[in-house]
Coordinates of C-alpha atoms and ligand atoms in Angstrom, one line a residue:
M1068 CA 100.7 119.1 132.4
A1069 CA 98.8 119.4 129.0
K1070 CA 101.5 122.0 128.0
K1071 CA 104.2 119.6 128.8
K1072 CA 102.7 116.9 126.6
Q1073 CA 102.4 119.3 123.7
K1074 CA 106.0 120.3 124.1
A1075 CA 107.1 116.6 124.0
A1076 CA 105.1 116.1 120.8
K1077 CA 106.6 119.1 118.9
K1078 CA 108.7 118.2 115.9
P1079 CA 112.3 119.4 115.8
T1080 CA 112.7 122.1 113.2
S1081 CA 116.3 123.1 113.4
K1082 CA 119.7 121.7 113.0
A1083 CA 120.3 122.7 116.6
S1084 CA 117.7 120.3 117.8
A1085 CA 119.2 117.5 115.7
R1086 CA 122.6 118.3 117.3
K1087 CA 121.0 118.1 120.7
V1088 CA 119.8 114.5 120.0
V1089 CA 123.3 113.4 118.9
K1090 CA 124.7 114.8 122.1
L1091 CA 122.2 112.9 124.1
A1092 CA 123.5 109.6 122.7
G1093 CA 126.1 109.6 125.4
K1094 CA 123.8 110.3 128.3
K1095 CA 122.1 108.1 130.8
P1096 CA 119.1 105.9 129.5
A1097 CA 116.5 107.9 131.4
A1098 CA 117.7 111.1 129.8
K1099 CA 117.8 109.5 126.4
A1100 CA 114.3 108.3 126.8
R1101 CA 113.2 111.8 127.5
A1102 CA 115.0 113.0 124.4
K1103 CA 113.0 114.3 121.5
S1104 CA 113.3 113.6 117.9
N1105 CA 115.8 111.6 115.9
G1106 CA 114.9 113.6 112.9
N1107 CA 112.0 111.4 111.7
G1108 CA 109.7 111.4 114.7
H1109 CA 109.8 111.5 118.4
L1110 CA 111.2 109.2 121.0
P1111 CA 108.5 108.7 123.5
R1112 CA 108.9 109.3 127.1
M1113 CA 109.7 106.1 129.1
S1114 CA 106.5 104.6 130.3
T1115 CA 105.8 104.8 134.0
K1116 CA 103.3 102.0 133.8
P1117 CA 104.3 98.7 135.4
Y1118 CA 105.7 96.1 132.9
G1119 CA 102.9 94.3 131.1
Q1120 CA 100.5 97.1 131.5
A1121 CA 101.8 99.4 128.8
G1122 CA 99.8 97.7 126.0
R1123 CA 101.3 95.3 123.4
A1124 CA 104.2 95.5 121.2
L1125 CA 102.2 95.9 118.0
D1126 CA 99.2 97.9 119.3
G1127 CA 97.9 100.2 116.6
V1128 CA 99.3 98.2 113.7
K1129 CA 96.6 97.1 111.3
I1130 CA 97.1 94.1 109.0
L1131 CA 95.1 93.3 105.9
D1132 CA 95.5 89.5 106.1
F1133 CA 95.1 87.8 102.7
T1134 CA 96.6 84.6 103.9
H1135 CA 95.4 81.1 103.7
V1136 CA 96.4 77.5 104.5
Q1137 CA 99.4 77.5 106.9
S1138 CA 102.4 79.6 106.0
G1139 CA 100.8 83.0 105.9
P1140 CA 98.3 82.4 108.7
T1141 CA 101.1 81.4 111.2
C1142 CA 102.8 84.7 110.4
T1143 CA 99.8 86.9 111.0
Q1144 CA 98.7 84.9 114.0
L1145 CA 102.1 85.7 115.7
L1146 CA 101.7 89.4 114.9
A1147 CA 98.2 89.3 116.3
Y1148 CA 99.6 87.7 119.5
M1149 CA 101.9 90.7 119.6
G1150 CA 98.9 93.1 119.5
A1151 CA 98.4 93.8 115.8
D1152 CA 94.8 94.1 114.6
V1153 CA 94.7 91.4 112.0
I1154 CA 91.7 91.6 109.6
K1155 CA 91.5 88.3 107.7
V1156 CA 89.9 88.7 104.3
E1157 CA 88.1 85.5 103.1
R1158 CA 86.1 84.6 100.1
P1159 CA 82.3 84.8 101.0
G1160 CA 80.7 81.5 101.7
A1161 CA 84.0 79.5 101.4
G1162 CA 86.7 81.2 103.5
D1163 CA 90.1 79.8 104.1
I1164 CA 90.1 76.3 102.6
T1165 CA 91.4 74.9 105.9
R1166 CA 88.2 75.7 107.7
G1167 CA 86.8 72.5 106.3
Q1168 CA 90.0 70.4 106.0
L1169 CA 90.7 67.5 108.5
R1170 CA 87.4 68.4 110.2
D1171 CA 87.0 66.5 113.5
V1172 CA 83.7 68.1 114.7
P1173 CA 80.8 68.2 112.2
N1174 CA 79.8 71.8 111.1
A1175 CA 82.6 73.4 113.1
D1176 CA 85.8 75.0 111.9
S1177 CA 88.6 72.5 111.9
L1178 CA 91.5 72.5 114.3
Y1179 CA 93.7 73.1 111.2
F1180 CA 92.0 76.5 110.8
T1181 CA 91.3 77.4 114.4
M1182 CA 94.9 76.8 115.6
L1183 CA 96.4 79.0 112.9
N1184 CA 93.9 81.9 113.0
G1185 CA 93.4 82.9 116.6
T1186 CA 93.2 86.5 117.7
K1187 CA 92.2 87.7 114.2
R1188 CA 89.0 89.3 112.8
S1189 CA 87.3 87.8 109.8
I1190 CA 85.7 89.8 107.0
T1191 CA 84.3 88.2 103.9
I1192 CA 84.9 90.1 100.6
D1193 CA 84.7 89.0 97.0
S1194 CA 87.8 90.6 95.6
K1195 CA 86.6 90.1 92.1
H1196 CA 83.4 92.2 92.7
P1197 CA 83.6 95.9 92.0
K1198 CA 82.2 96.8 95.4
G1199 CA 84.5 94.2 97.0
M1200 CA 87.4 96.0 95.4
D1201 CA 86.1 99.3 96.8
I1202 CA 86.3 97.8 100.3
L1203 CA 89.8 96.5 99.7
N1204 CA 90.9 99.9 98.5
R1205 CA 89.7 101.4 101.8
L1206 CA 91.4 98.6 103.7
I1207 CA 94.7 99.3 101.8
K1208 CA 94.5 103.0 102.7
T1209 CA 93.8 102.2 106.4
C1210 CA 96.1 99.3 107.1
D1211 CA 99.9 99.2 107.6
I1212 CA 100.6 95.8 106.2
L1213 CA 99.2 93.5 103.6
V1214 CA 100.2 89.8 104.0
E1215 CA 99.5 87.2 101.4
N1216 CA 100.5 83.8 100.3
F1217 CA 98.6 83.2 97.2
A1218 CA 100.0 81.3 94.3
P1219 CA 102.4 83.4 92.2
G1220 CA 100.5 86.1 90.2
A1221 CA 97.2 85.7 92.0
L1222 CA 97.4 89.1 93.8
D1223 CA 98.3 90.8 90.6
R1224 CA 95.4 89.2 88.9
M1225 CA 93.1 90.7 91.5
G1226 CA 94.5 94.0 90.4
L1227 CA 96.5 94.5 93.6
T1228 CA 99.9 95.0 92.1
W1229 CA 102.7 96.5 94.2
E1230 CA 102.5 99.7 92.0
Y1231 CA 98.7 100.0 92.6
I1232 CA 99.0 99.4 96.4
H1233 CA 102.0 101.7 96.8
K1234 CA 100.2 104.5 95.0
L1235 CA 97.1 104.1 97.2
N1236 CA 99.1 103.9 100.4
P1237 CA 102.9 104.6 100.1
R1238 CA 103.4 103.5 103.7
M1239 CA 102.0 100.0 103.2
I1240 CA 104.3 97.0 103.6
V1241 CA 103.4 94.2 101.2
A1242 CA 104.6 90.8 102.6
S1243 CA 104.4 87.6 100.6
V1244 CA 105.2 83.9 101.0
K1245 CA 106.0 82.1 97.8
G1246 CA 107.3 78.6 97.3
F1247 CA 110.4 79.6 95.4
G1248 CA 112.2 82.9 94.9
P1249 CA 112.9 84.3 91.4
G1250 CA 114.3 81.5 89.1
P1251 CA 113.2 78.4 87.3
Y1252 CA 110.6 77.4 89.8
E1253 CA 109.1 80.8 90.7
E1254 CA 105.7 80.0 89.1
C1255 CA 105.2 76.8 91.1
K1256 CA 102.6 76.2 93.7
V1257 CA 104.2 74.9 96.8
Y1258 CA 103.1 73.1 100.0
E1259 CA 105.1 72.2 103.1
N1260 CA 106.8 69.0 102.0
V1261 CA 107.7 70.4 98.6
A1262 CA 109.7 73.1 100.4
Q1263 CA 111.2 70.5 102.8
C1264 CA 112.4 68.6 99.8
A1265 CA 113.7 71.6 97.8
G1266 CA 115.3 73.3 100.8
G1267 CA 117.6 70.5 101.7
A1268 CA 115.8 69.1 104.7
A1269 CA 114.5 65.9 103.3
S1270 CA 117.8 64.8 101.7
T1271 CA 119.6 65.2 105.1
T1272 CA 116.8 63.7 107.3
G1273 CA 116.3 60.0 107.9
F1274 CA 118.6 57.0 108.1
R1275 CA 121.5 56.4 105.7
E1276 CA 120.0 53.1 104.5
G1277 CA 116.5 54.6 104.0
P1278 CA 114.9 57.1 101.6
P1279 CA 114.9 60.9 102.3
L1280 CA 112.4 61.8 105.0
V1281 CA 110.2 64.8 105.7
T1282 CA 109.9 66.0 109.3
G1283 CA 106.8 66.6 111.3
A1284 CA 107.9 70.1 112.3
Q1285 CA 106.4 72.4 109.7
I1286 CA 109.6 74.1 108.8
G1287 CA 108.4 75.0 105.3
D1288 CA 105.1 76.6 106.3
S1289 CA 105.3 77.7 109.9
G1290 CA 109.1 78.2 109.6
T1291 CA 108.6 80.6 106.6
G1292 CA 105.7 82.3 108.4
L1293 CA 108.2 83.1 111.2
H1294 CA 110.8 84.4 108.8
L1295 CA 108.1 86.6 107.2
A1296 CA 107.1 88.0 110.6
L1297 CA 110.6 89.1 111.2
G1298 CA 110.8 90.7 107.7
I1299 CA 107.5 92.6 108.5
V1300 CA 108.6 94.0 111.8
S1301 CA 112.0 95.0 110.3
A1302 CA 110.1 96.8 107.5
L1303 CA 107.9 98.5 110.0
Y1304 CA 111.0 99.7 111.9
Q1305 CA 112.6 101.0 108.7
R1306 CA 109.4 102.8 107.8
I1307 CA 109.8 105.0 110.9
R1308 CA 112.9 106.4 109.2
T1309 CA 111.9 106.3 105.5
G1310 CA 108.2 106.9 105.8
R1311 CA 107.6 104.4 103.1
G1312 CA 106.5 100.8 102.8
Q1313 CA 108.4 98.0 101.0
K1314 CA 107.9 94.5 99.7
V1315 CA 108.9 91.7 101.9
L1316 CA 109.3 88.3 100.3
C1317 CA 110.0 84.9 101.9
A1318 CA 110.4 81.9 99.7
M1319 CA 109.7 78.7 101.4
Q1320 CA 112.8 77.0 99.9
D1321 CA 114.9 79.8 101.3
G1322 CA 113.3 79.5 104.7
V1323 CA 114.0 75.8 104.9
L1324 CA 117.5 76.2 103.7
N1325 CA 118.1 78.8 106.4
L1326 CA 117.0 76.2 108.9
C1327 CA 119.3 73.6 107.3
R1328 CA 122.3 75.9 107.4
V1329 CA 124.4 73.3 109.3
K1330 CA 124.0 70.8 106.5
L1331 CA 125.3 73.3 103.9
R1332 CA 128.2 73.8 106.4
D1333 CA 128.8 70.0 106.3
Q1334 CA 128.6 69.9 102.5
Q1335 CA 131.6 72.2 102.4
R1336 CA 133.5 70.3 105.1
L1337 CA 133.2 67.2 103.0
A1338 CA 135.8 68.6 100.6
H1339 CA 138.3 68.4 103.4
G1340 CA 137.7 64.9 104.7
P1341 CA 135.0 62.7 106.3
L1342 CA 132.5 64.1 108.8
T1343 CA 134.0 62.5 111.9
E1344 CA 131.1 63.3 114.2
Y1345 CA 128.6 61.3 111.9
S1346 CA 128.2 57.7 113.1
Q1347 CA 128.8 56.6 109.6
Y1348 CA 132.5 57.5 110.2
S1349 CA 132.7 55.4 113.3
E1350 CA 131.1 52.5 111.4
G1351 CA 133.8 52.9 108.6
V1352 CA 131.3 53.6 105.9
P1353 CA 132.8 55.9 103.3
F1354 CA 131.2 59.3 102.5
G1355 CA 129.8 60.1 99.1
K1356 CA 129.7 63.5 97.3
A1357 CA 126.7 65.0 99.2
V1358 CA 125.9 65.3 102.9
P1359 CA 124.4 62.0 103.9
R1360 CA 121.3 61.4 106.1
A1361 CA 122.6 61.2 109.6
G1362 CA 119.8 59.4 111.5
N1363 CA 119.8 60.7 115.1
D1364 CA 123.3 62.0 115.1
S1365 CA 123.8 65.4 116.6
G1366 CA 124.2 68.3 114.2
G1367 CA 126.9 69.8 116.3
G1368 CA 130.3 68.8 117.5
Q1369 CA 129.1 66.8 120.5
P1370 CA 128.3 63.2 119.6
A1371 CA 124.8 62.2 120.6
W1372 CA 122.2 59.5 119.9
L1373 CA 118.7 58.4 120.7
L1374 CA 118.5 55.7 123.4
K1375 CA 115.9 53.3 124.6
C1376 CA 114.5 53.8 128.1
K1377 CA 112.6 51.6 130.5
G1378 CA 109.3 50.6 128.9
W1379 CA 110.4 51.0 125.3
E1380 CA 109.0 47.6 124.3
T1381 CA 105.4 48.9 124.7
D1382 CA 105.7 52.7 124.7
P1383 CA 106.9 54.1 121.3
D1384 CA 108.1 57.3 123.0
A1385 CA 110.1 55.8 125.8
Y1386 CA 113.4 57.2 124.5
I1387 CA 115.9 59.8 125.5
Y1388 CA 118.3 61.9 123.4
F1389 CA 121.7 61.6 125.1
I1390 CA 124.6 64.0 124.4
T1391 CA 128.1 62.9 125.3
Q1392 CA 129.3 66.4 125.9
A1393 CA 133.1 66.4 126.4
P1394 CA 133.2 68.4 129.6
V1395 CA 131.0 65.9 131.4
W1396 CA 132.6 62.8 130.1
N1397 CA 133.9 61.7 133.5
E1398 CA 130.4 62.0 135.0
I1399 CA 129.0 59.9 132.2
A1400 CA 131.6 57.2 132.6
D1401 CA 130.9 57.0 136.4
L1402 CA 127.1 57.0 135.8
I1403 CA 127.1 54.1 133.5
G1404 CA 129.6 52.1 135.5
E1405 CA 132.6 52.5 133.3
P1406 CA 135.0 54.6 135.5
T1407 CA 138.1 53.3 133.6
W1408 CA 136.8 55.1 130.5
K1409 CA 137.9 58.4 132.2
T1410 CA 141.6 57.5 131.8
D1411 CA 141.7 54.7 129.2
P1412 CA 143.4 56.3 126.1
D1413 CA 140.8 54.7 123.9
Y1414 CA 138.0 56.7 125.6
A1415 CA 139.5 59.6 127.5
T1416 CA 139.5 62.2 124.7
P1417 CA 136.8 63.2 122.3
K1418 CA 139.0 62.3 119.3
A1419 CA 139.7 58.8 120.7
R1420 CA 136.0 58.2 121.2
L1421 CA 135.0 59.1 117.7
P1422 CA 135.6 55.7 116.1
R1423 CA 134.0 53.9 119.1
L1424 CA 130.7 55.9 119.3
K1425 CA 128.6 52.9 118.5
K1426 CA 130.0 50.8 121.3
I1427 CA 129.8 53.8 123.7
F1428 CA 126.1 54.5 123.0
A1429 CA 125.3 50.8 123.2
R1430 CA 126.8 50.8 126.7
I1431 CA 125.0 54.0 127.7
E1432 CA 121.8 52.5 126.5
E1433 CA 122.2 49.5 128.7
W1434 CA 122.0 52.0 131.6
T1435 CA 119.2 54.2 130.2
Q1436 CA 117.1 51.0 129.7
T1437 CA 117.0 50.6 133.5
K1438 CA 115.4 54.0 134.0
T1439 CA 112.3 55.8 132.7
K1440 CA 113.1 58.8 130.4
F1441 CA 112.1 61.2 133.2
E1442 CA 114.4 59.4 135.7
V1443 CA 117.3 59.7 133.2
M1444 CA 116.3 63.4 132.8
D1445 CA 116.5 64.0 136.6
I1446 CA 119.7 62.1 137.1
C1447 CA 121.6 63.5 134.2
N1448 CA 120.5 67.1 134.6
A1449 CA 121.8 67.0 138.2
L1450 CA 125.2 66.2 136.7
D1451 CA 124.9 68.8 133.9
I1452 CA 124.7 66.0 131.3
P1453 CA 122.4 67.3 128.5
V1454 CA 119.6 64.9 127.7
G1455 CA 116.2 65.3 126.2
P1456 CA 113.1 63.1 126.8
I1457 CA 111.1 62.2 123.7
L1458 CA 107.8 63.8 124.6
S1459 CA 104.6 62.6 122.9
M1460 CA 102.0 65.1 121.8
K1461 CA 99.8 63.6 124.6
E1462 CA 102.4 64.4 127.2
I1463 CA 102.9 67.9 125.8
A1464 CA 99.1 68.6 125.7
E1465 CA 98.9 67.6 129.4
D1466 CA 102.1 69.4 130.5
E1467 CA 101.3 71.8 133.3
S1468 CA 104.3 74.0 132.9
L1469 CA 103.6 74.7 129.2
R1470 CA 100.1 75.7 130.3
A1471 CA 101.5 77.9 133.0
T1472 CA 103.8 79.8 130.6
G1473 CA 101.0 80.3 128.0
T1474 CA 102.8 78.2 125.4
V1475 CA 99.8 75.8 125.4
V1476 CA 96.5 77.7 125.8
E1477 CA 92.9 76.5 126.0
V1478 CA 90.4 78.7 124.3
D1479 CA 86.6 78.4 123.9
H1480 CA 85.0 78.4 120.5
P1481 CA 81.2 79.0 119.9
T1482 CA 80.7 76.0 117.6
R1483 CA 83.5 73.5 118.5
G1484 CA 83.8 74.2 122.2
K1485 CA 87.2 74.2 124.0
Y1486 CA 90.4 73.5 122.1
L1487 CA 94.1 73.7 122.7
T1488 CA 96.3 76.0 120.7
V1489 CA 99.9 77.0 120.8
G1490 CA 100.2 80.4 122.3
N1491 CA 103.0 82.8 121.7
P1492 CA 106.4 81.0 121.8
I1493 CA 108.1 84.4 121.9
K1494 CA 107.8 86.0 125.4
L1495 CA 108.1 89.7 125.7
S1496 CA 108.4 91.1 129.2
D1497 CA 106.3 94.2 128.4
S1498 CA 103.9 92.8 125.9
P1499 CA 101.7 90.0 127.3
A1500 CA 100.5 87.7 124.5
K1501 CA 96.9 88.1 123.4
V1502 CA 95.7 84.5 122.6
E1503 CA 92.0 84.3 121.6
R1504 CA 89.9 81.9 119.6
S1505 CA 89.7 82.0 115.8
P1506 CA 86.9 84.0 114.2
L1507 CA 83.9 82.5 112.5
L1508 CA 83.7 83.1 108.8
G1509 CA 82.8 86.7 108.3
E1510 CA 82.2 87.2 112.0
H1511 CA 83.5 90.8 111.9
T1512 CA 82.4 91.9 108.4
E1513 CA 80.0 94.5 109.6
E1514 CA 82.2 95.6 112.5
V1515 CA 85.1 96.2 110.2
L1516 CA 83.0 98.0 107.6
S1517 CA 81.5 100.4 110.1
K1518 CA 84.1 100.8 112.8
V1519 CA 87.3 100.5 110.8
L1520 CA 86.3 101.8 107.4
G1521 CA 83.5 104.2 108.4
Y1522 CA 80.7 102.8 106.1
S1523 CA 77.3 104.0 107.1
A1524 CA 74.4 101.6 107.9
S1525 CA 72.7 102.3 104.5
E1526 CA 76.0 101.8 102.6
I1527 CA 76.5 98.4 104.4
A1528 CA 72.9 97.4 103.5
D1529 CA 73.7 98.3 99.9
I1530 CA 77.0 96.3 99.9
K1531 CA 75.1 93.3 101.3
T1532 CA 72.6 93.2 98.5
S1533 CA 75.3 93.7 95.9
G1534 CA 76.9 90.3 96.6
A1535 CA 80.3 91.7 97.4
I1536 CA 80.4 90.2 100.9
T1537 CA 77.9 87.4 100.7
P1538 CA 78.2 84.0 99.1
P1539 CA 77.1 83.7 95.5
K1540 CA 73.5 82.5 95.1
K1541 CA 73.0 78.9 94.0
E1542 CA 72.2 79.8 90.4
E1543 CA 75.4 82.1 90.2
K1544 CA 77.5 79.3 91.7
A1545 CA 76.2 76.8 89.1
A1546 CA 76.9 79.2 86.3
Ligands
COA2601 N1 87.7 86.8 96.6 C1 87.8 86.3 95.3 N2 88.8 85.5 94.9 C2 89.7 85.1 95.9 C3 89.6 85.6 97.2 C4 88.6 86.4 97.5 N3 88.4 86.9 98.8 N4 90.6 85.0 97.9 C5 91.3 84.3 97.0 N5 90.7 84.3 95.8 C6 91.2 83.7 94.6 C7 92.4 84.3 94.0 O1 92.1 85.5 93.3 C8 93.0 83.2 93.2 O2 92.2 83.1 92.0 P1 93.0 83.1 90.5 O3 93.9 82.0 90.5 O4 91.8 82.9 89.6 O5 93.7 84.4 90.3 C9 92.6 82.0 94.0 O6 91.5 82.4 94.9 C10 93.8 81.7 95.0 O7 94.4 80.8 94.5 P2 95.7 80.1 95.0 O8 96.5 80.9 95.9 O9 96.3 79.7 93.7 O10 95.1 78.9 95.8 P3 95.3 77.3 95.5 O11 94.4 76.6 96.5 O12 95.1 77.0 94.1 O13 96.8 77.1 95.9 C11 98.7 77.2 97.3 C12 97.2 77.0 97.2 C13 99.1 77.2 98.8 C14 99.4 76.0 96.6 C15 99.2 78.5 96.7 O14 98.4 79.5 97.2 C16 100.6 78.8 96.8 O15 101.5 78.2 96.2 N6 101.0 79.8 97.7 C17 102.3 80.2 97.9 C18 103.1 79.3 98.7 C19 102.5 78.9 100.0 O16 102.2 79.7 100.8 N7 102.4 77.6 100.3 C20 102.1 77.1 101.6 C21 100.7 76.9 101.8 S1 100.6 76.3 103.4

């Protein structure tokens, strides 16, 4: 058995073995899984363990997490959920600024921090202290990925330039979030709503008559964190072939624009005539030069609108989003008591309906107002009519099914007690998410120094007195 294992781990040395791999490409999956090298490593044997018991997707991946606030932390938290060992480096005594922002429980880390930094370890290091830099050097040599979202130039000012890091660890992937990519704004500091405005989201959100609007979904921060996570795992995959790390950059403006792709689509369509699916068209309002704000219009080709449901007078969330999808038009007409609209030439085709959308939705709303949003949901889904209830955060927090799938998770924290967090929204069938509470500031400093970096007890004692991992004394702070 031991011999067999050794054989599987042996590297291919000849052209013949490389040819064998190419040949195997046409064979059955099981045979392929048993195949050896692709020239840069070894394909492992297919696991015989049941699904969900073969570890996590990113087991063994170590991340030096230099992130703060929201964009970077969302990225590294996702990677932690996938199994990566995320070591969050924080400034001694202060930590990530969000620990104290929007605090709801006195002397406890805020939900802002705890919900973005679960499943990570926290180590405090003053990167501007020589001994702190020694620790960082060791971390760079040990870790696979450095993730940061400092203001432009801050990492370089610490001495951690790409050239320096690459020399120390050529395999390291250096992943950054910045507000803007190279160009006139590259030096700017950027927060969520700045990115929403610069990425095209705000100008296309809201009602035509009103000002631009930012959205509650954190597409600038969490959206860019998500983009960065994809860049990181892609770079990890490429590293298997190339053996070297690379820089991964996600600009928040780019991330937002990527999510606003359909609006850039509409900008180009404007050159060829009005956007007929926008309610502005059915209202006879001419289009200007840029994509207008479209209220609650659907971004796709199926007209839709937000409609009141029973109880809307007192409940601000008693609404349903109703899509008049063409294939179920007959069902909609029957449901709202307008069976003649199935054959009436003014209503029977999607094109004929376009100039009458306002009237159509007003009629549908007469019907939805007689039902609760959940009743509309049940009735319409039975007929394959796509609708979406407006769920309040209270309803989401209490939703049993979201708890059951691990999308909403309750974790226990030593100073703030139990809190809800969003678990991994990405479900992998062989990699169960690891959702744990966030660490206290510096909770794992000694553990990482000794177990990950191999410092001895006396070296750690030395570091402690040096001030590299402890908060500056009052007099130093004042100075
Ligand atoms: N030890 C010592 N110093 C540390 C440290 C540590 N462990 N960790 C951070 N610092 C220092 C840095 O060296 C830097 O100092 P310097 O400016 O003197 O070089 C400073 O702390 C970090 O500053 P910065 O990133 O500029 O923080 P900020 O609070 O002024 O700005 C942002 C915050 C978010 C605006 C800015 O980081 C940014 O634009 N980031 C990129 C875009 C982004 O991610 N925005 C979304 C945030 S949700």
